[in-house]
Amino acid sequence: EAGVTQFPSHSVIEKGQTVTLRCDPISGHDNLYWYRRVMGKEIKFLLHFVKESKQDESGMPNNRFLAERTGGTYSTLKVQPAELEDSGVYFCASSQGQTGAYEQYFGPGTRLTVT
Amino acid sequence: GDSVTQMEGPVTLSEEAFLTINCTYTATGYPSLFWYVQYPGEGLQLLLKATKADDKGSNKGFEATYRKETTSFHLEKGSVQVSDSAVYFCALKSGGSNYKLTFGKGTLLTVNP
């Protein structure tokens, strides 16, 4: 069974540009999460999908970030326009069940560098 | 709000040395506690967990005991191997949320042969 995959593994963009990160969860997992680790800091929760619905987006830093999960399968996280402080590693995770109480399986992350 | 404080690294040990990585937490209610590990080039993997006070989580020779009185969940291993080199994250899910993980900053462990 394939794990959570993320694309790209690394992205380098200039300030003001747009970047879209993609996450493919484990097949059959209704719950999908985005987290972010800024260098030297904690991994922080960004948002949680159940199928295609956003259940909690309380961790999204500002309106330059847009997450979608059309059809309840893969998800994208778009940053537009990117700022220097958006640099970090973006992790995606997925879990089974309807409530999010099950183990979260993480992808390898996308390292975003904004110059 | 919820928070996790863990020992800052990096930690460098020789093979077969004893490992302790300290972790303390602040949370509402009765959280579940976790240790995740990230090996180079891979995603975070759940290493062990404990869901109530005095529970001991264990896996791959690692152990951690949920200590409510000291709000701690220290990770220990009696004899580390080179293959244990990774970043270790302490995390919790508070009683108020059954899905949102709150992480510490991570501790980089390097084990030398």
Tab-separated table of C-alpha atoms in Angstrom:
chain	number	residue	atom	x	y	z
A	1	GLU	CA	0.000	0.000	0.000
A	2	ALA	CA	1.397	3.372	-1.000
A	3	GLY	CA	1.971	5.899	1.740
A	4	VAL	CA	1.232	9.597	1.715
A	5	THR	CA	3.037	11.267	-1.153
A	6	GLN	CA	3.856	14.910	-1.640
A	7	PHE	CA	5.010	16.863	-4.644
A	8	PRO	CA	7.361	18.544	-5.184
A	9	SER	CA	9.930	17.478	-2.646
A	10	HIS	CA	11.621	20.854	-2.851
A	11	SER	CA	10.584	24.176	-4.349
A	12	VAL	CA	12.586	27.379	-4.598
A	13	ILE	CA	10.669	30.483	-5.642
A	14	GLU	CA	11.082	34.232	-5.450
A	15	LYS	CA	9.097	36.458	-3.177
A	16	GLY	CA	5.830	37.404	-4.834
A	17	GLN	CA	5.541	34.260	-6.919
A	18	THR	CA	2.919	31.548	-6.552
A	19	VAL	CA	3.561	27.964	-5.531
A	20	THR	CA	1.208	25.003	-5.351
A	21	LEU	CA	1.987	21.999	-3.215
A	22	ARG	CA	0.241	18.690	-3.735
A	23	CYS	CA	-0.566	15.871	-1.341
A	24	ASP	CA	-1.900	12.439	-2.202
A	25	PRO	CA	-3.212	10.702	0.911
A	26	ILE	CA	-3.377	6.983	1.520
A	27	SER	CA	-6.210	5.542	-0.523
A	28	GLY	CA	-9.435	5.419	1.445
A	29	HIS	CA	-8.367	7.927	4.082
A	30	ASP	CA	-11.072	10.536	4.477
A	31	ASN	CA	-9.059	12.769	6.786
A	32	LEU	CA	-6.292	14.917	5.396
A	33	TYR	CA	-4.165	17.400	7.316
A	34	TRP	CA	-1.607	20.023	6.470
A	35	TYR	CA	1.146	21.020	8.891
A	36	ARG	CA	4.131	23.328	8.543
A	37	ARG	CA	7.542	23.484	10.166
A	38	VAL	CA	9.334	26.775	9.941
A	39	MET	CA	13.064	26.365	10.530
A	40	GLY	CA	13.934	25.904	14.163
A	41	LYS	CA	10.316	25.974	15.258
A	42	GLU	CA	7.578	23.498	16.022
A	43	ILE	CA	5.553	21.654	13.446
A	44	LYS	CA	2.275	23.550	13.424
A	45	PHE	CA	-1.177	22.472	12.334
A	46	LEU	CA	-2.614	24.353	9.378
A	47	LEU	CA	-5.897	22.670	8.529
A	48	HIS	CA	-7.977	19.506	8.429
A	49	PHE	CA	-10.201	18.118	5.681
A	50	VAL	CA	-12.809	15.408	6.019
A	51	LYS	CA	-13.342	14.278	2.476
A	52	GLU	CA	-13.717	17.518	0.522
A	53	SER	CA	-14.892	19.650	3.453
A	54	LYS	CA	-12.664	21.864	5.553
A	55	GLN	CA	-13.295	20.910	9.175
A	56	ASP	CA	-10.788	23.211	10.779
A	57	GLU	CA	-8.615	25.815	9.122
A	58	SER	CA	-7.720	27.665	12.295
A	59	GLY	CA	-4.000	27.228	11.701
A	60	MET	CA	-3.855	28.864	8.289
A	61	PRO	CA	-1.550	31.868	8.690
A	62	ASN	CA	-3.376	34.330	6.428
A	63	ASN	CA	-5.398	34.639	3.250
A	64	ARG	CA	-2.372	34.111	1.025
A	65	PHE	CA	-2.805	30.401	1.716
A	66	LEU	CA	-5.550	28.439	-0.017
A	67	ALA	CA	-6.122	24.724	0.459
A	68	GLU	CA	-8.428	22.620	-1.650
A	69	ARG	CA	-9.431	19.004	-1.804
A	70	THR	CA	-11.740	18.652	-4.758
A	71	GLY	CA	-13.440	15.269	-4.918
A	72	GLY	CA	-12.079	14.292	-1.552
A	73	THR	CA	-8.915	12.700	-2.901
A	74	TYR	CA	-5.703	14.660	-3.305
A	75	SER	CA	-5.226	18.116	-1.859
A	76	THR	CA	-3.389	21.211	-2.966
A	77	LEU	CA	-2.024	24.059	-0.899
A	78	LYS	CA	-1.417	27.253	-2.817
A	79	VAL	CA	0.618	30.163	-1.540
A	80	GLN	CA	-0.007	33.396	-3.438
A	81	PRO	CA	1.942	35.624	-3.282
A	82	ALA	CA	4.742	33.931	-1.382
A	83	GLU	CA	6.638	35.844	1.293
A	84	LEU	CA	10.033	35.115	2.841
A	85	GLU	CA	8.447	33.924	6.093
A	86	ASP	CA	6.575	31.191	4.230
A	87	SER	CA	9.809	29.217	3.882
A	88	GLY	CA	9.705	25.907	5.689
A	89	VAL	CA	8.706	22.286	5.341
A	90	TYR	CA	5.060	21.561	4.610
A	91	PHE	CA	3.826	18.175	5.751
A	92	CYS	CA	0.670	16.424	4.751
A	93	ALA	CA	-0.890	13.601	6.741
A	94	SER	CA	-3.921	11.405	6.370
A	95	SER	CA	-5.957	9.124	8.597
A	96	GLN	CA	-8.903	6.798	8.309
A	97	GLY	CA	-12.283	7.045	9.979
A	98	GLN	CA	-14.757	9.857	10.245
A	99	THR	CA	-13.567	11.638	13.345
A	100	GLY	CA	-9.836	12.036	12.891
A	101	ALA	CA	-9.109	10.023	16.012
A	102	TYR	CA	-6.980	7.441	14.236
A	103	GLU	CA	-3.237	7.490	13.655
A	104	GLN	CA	-2.044	10.128	11.231
A	105	TYR	CA	0.344	8.949	8.523
A	106	PHE	CA	2.708	11.615	7.298
A	107	GLY	CA	4.279	12.297	3.943
A	108	PRO	CA	7.959	13.235	3.520
A	109	GLY	CA	7.162	16.922	3.275
A	110	THR	CA	7.772	19.641	0.708
A	111	ARG	CA	10.629	21.995	1.494
A	112	LEU	CA	9.668	25.479	0.327
A	113	THR	CA	12.344	28.145	0.043
A	114	VAL	CA	11.270	31.698	-0.745
A	115	THR	CA	14.127	34.008	-1.765
B	1	GLY	CA	-3.140	26.895	24.672
B	2	ASP	CA	-1.499	23.520	24.290
B	3	SER	CA	2.271	23.380	24.018
B	4	VAL	CA	5.124	20.885	24.032
B	5	THR	CA	8.648	21.635	25.171
B	6	GLN	CA	11.363	19.173	24.305
B	7	MET	CA	15.062	19.031	24.793
B	8	GLU	CA	16.856	21.008	22.143
B	9	GLY	CA	19.500	19.228	20.193
B	10	PRO	CA	21.467	18.219	18.509
B	11	VAL	CA	22.303	15.148	20.551
B	12	THR	CA	25.332	13.079	19.557
B	13	LEU	CA	25.944	9.678	21.103
B	14	SER	CA	28.144	6.684	20.537
B	15	GLU	CA	26.586	3.376	19.617
B	16	GLU	CA	25.221	1.464	22.629
B	17	ALA	CA	24.939	4.613	24.746
B	18	PHE	CA	21.833	5.379	26.803
B	19	LEU	CA	19.426	7.923	25.352
B	20	THR	CA	17.047	10.302	27.078
B	21	ILE	CA	15.161	13.055	25.291
B	22	ASN	CA	13.106	15.155	27.681
B	23	CYS	CA	9.587	16.277	26.863
B	24	THR	CA	7.131	18.266	28.979
B	25	TYR	CA	3.724	19.552	28.007
B	26	THR	CA	0.937	21.965	28.814
B	27	ALA	CA	-2.562	20.968	27.771
B	28	THR	CA	-6.225	21.220	28.592
B	29	GLY	CA	-7.900	18.108	29.882
B	30	TYR	CA	-6.196	14.761	29.535
B	31	PRO	CA	-4.083	14.671	26.383
B	32	SER	CA	-2.777	11.681	24.506
B	33	LEU	CA	0.992	11.798	24.110
B	34	PHE	CA	3.141	10.697	21.193
B	35	TRP	CA	6.688	10.391	19.968
B	36	TYR	CA	7.230	10.661	16.224
B	37	VAL	CA	10.476	9.977	14.398
B	38	GLN	CA	11.645	11.309	11.052
B	39	TYR	CA	14.450	9.401	9.359
B	40	PRO	CA	16.399	11.220	6.645
B	41	GLY	CA	14.322	11.670	3.483
B	42	GLU	CA	11.189	10.169	5.011
B	43	GLY	CA	7.958	11.360	6.580
B	44	LEU	CA	7.187	11.403	10.280
B	45	GLN	CA	6.408	7.982	11.677
B	46	LEU	CA	4.609	7.265	14.902
B	47	LEU	CA	7.158	5.697	17.250
B	48	LEU	CA	5.039	5.201	20.360
B	49	LYS	CA	2.118	6.647	22.234
B	50	ALA	CA	0.349	6.714	25.599
B	51	THR	CA	-3.228	7.730	26.147
B	52	LYS	CA	-3.560	7.978	29.924
B	53	ALA	CA	-1.539	8.654	33.031
B	54	ASP	CA	1.082	6.030	33.964
B	55	ASP	CA	0.772	4.300	30.595
B	56	LYS	CA	4.079	3.282	29.064
B	57	GLY	CA	4.453	3.366	25.318
B	58	SER	CA	7.177	1.228	23.788
B	59	ASN	CA	8.469	0.306	20.356
B	60	LYS	CA	11.818	-0.703	18.804
B	61	GLY	CA	13.508	-0.564	22.210
B	62	PHE	CA	12.272	2.962	22.923
B	63	GLU	CA	10.052	3.693	25.916
B	64	ALA	CA	8.210	6.669	27.357
B	65	THR	CA	5.938	6.880	30.391
B	66	TYR	CA	3.039	9.316	30.694
B	67	ARG	CA	3.665	11.203	33.934
B	68	LYS	CA	0.702	13.386	34.777
B	69	GLU	CA	2.186	14.721	38.008
B	70	THR	CA	5.214	16.127	36.206
B	71	THR	CA	3.458	16.653	32.844
B	72	SER	CA	6.262	14.768	31.151
B	73	PHE	CA	6.763	12.068	28.520
B	74	HIS	CA	10.519	11.522	28.294
B	75	LEU	CA	11.841	9.210	25.584
B	76	GLU	CA	14.454	6.622	26.571
B	77	LYS	CA	16.418	3.841	24.970
B	78	GLY	CA	18.955	1.708	26.726
B	79	SER	CA	21.341	1.123	23.845
B	80	VAL	CA	21.154	3.237	20.698
B	81	GLN	CA	22.232	2.113	17.252
B	82	VAL	CA	23.519	4.046	14.262
B	83	SER	CA	20.177	3.369	12.584
B	84	ASP	CA	18.419	5.382	15.326
B	85	SER	CA	19.891	8.584	13.925
B	86	ALA	CA	16.872	10.760	13.130
B	87	VAL	CA	14.818	13.705	14.335
B	88	TYR	CA	12.485	12.914	17.223
B	89	PHE	CA	9.311	14.905	17.882
B	90	CYS	CA	7.209	14.857	21.019
B	91	ALA	CA	3.532	15.639	20.402
B	92	LEU	CA	0.118	15.663	22.013
B	93	LYS	CA	-3.556	15.619	21.164
B	94	SER	CA	-5.527	17.441	23.809
B	95	GLY	CA	-8.894	16.427	25.100
B	96	GLY	CA	-10.441	19.298	23.213
B	97	SER	CA	-9.405	17.976	19.817
B	98	ASN	CA	-9.181	14.407	18.649
B	99	TYR	CA	-7.234	15.208	15.523
B	100	LYS	CA	-4.973	18.243	15.935
B	101	LEU	CA	-1.423	17.318	16.896
B	102	THR	CA	0.691	19.837	18.805
B	103	PHE	CA	4.401	19.225	18.361
B	104	GLY	CA	7.627	20.166	20.043
B	105	LYS	CA	10.529	21.600	18.058
B	106	GLY	CA	12.199	18.267	17.433
B	107	THR	CA	15.530	16.838	18.580
B	108	LEU	CA	18.154	15.724	16.093
B	109	LEU	CA	19.919	12.567	17.266
B	110	THR	CA	23.144	11.400	15.670
B	111	VAL	CA	24.593	8.062	16.701
B	112	ASN	CA	28.215	7.405	15.771
B	113	PRO	CA	29.675	3.910	15.374
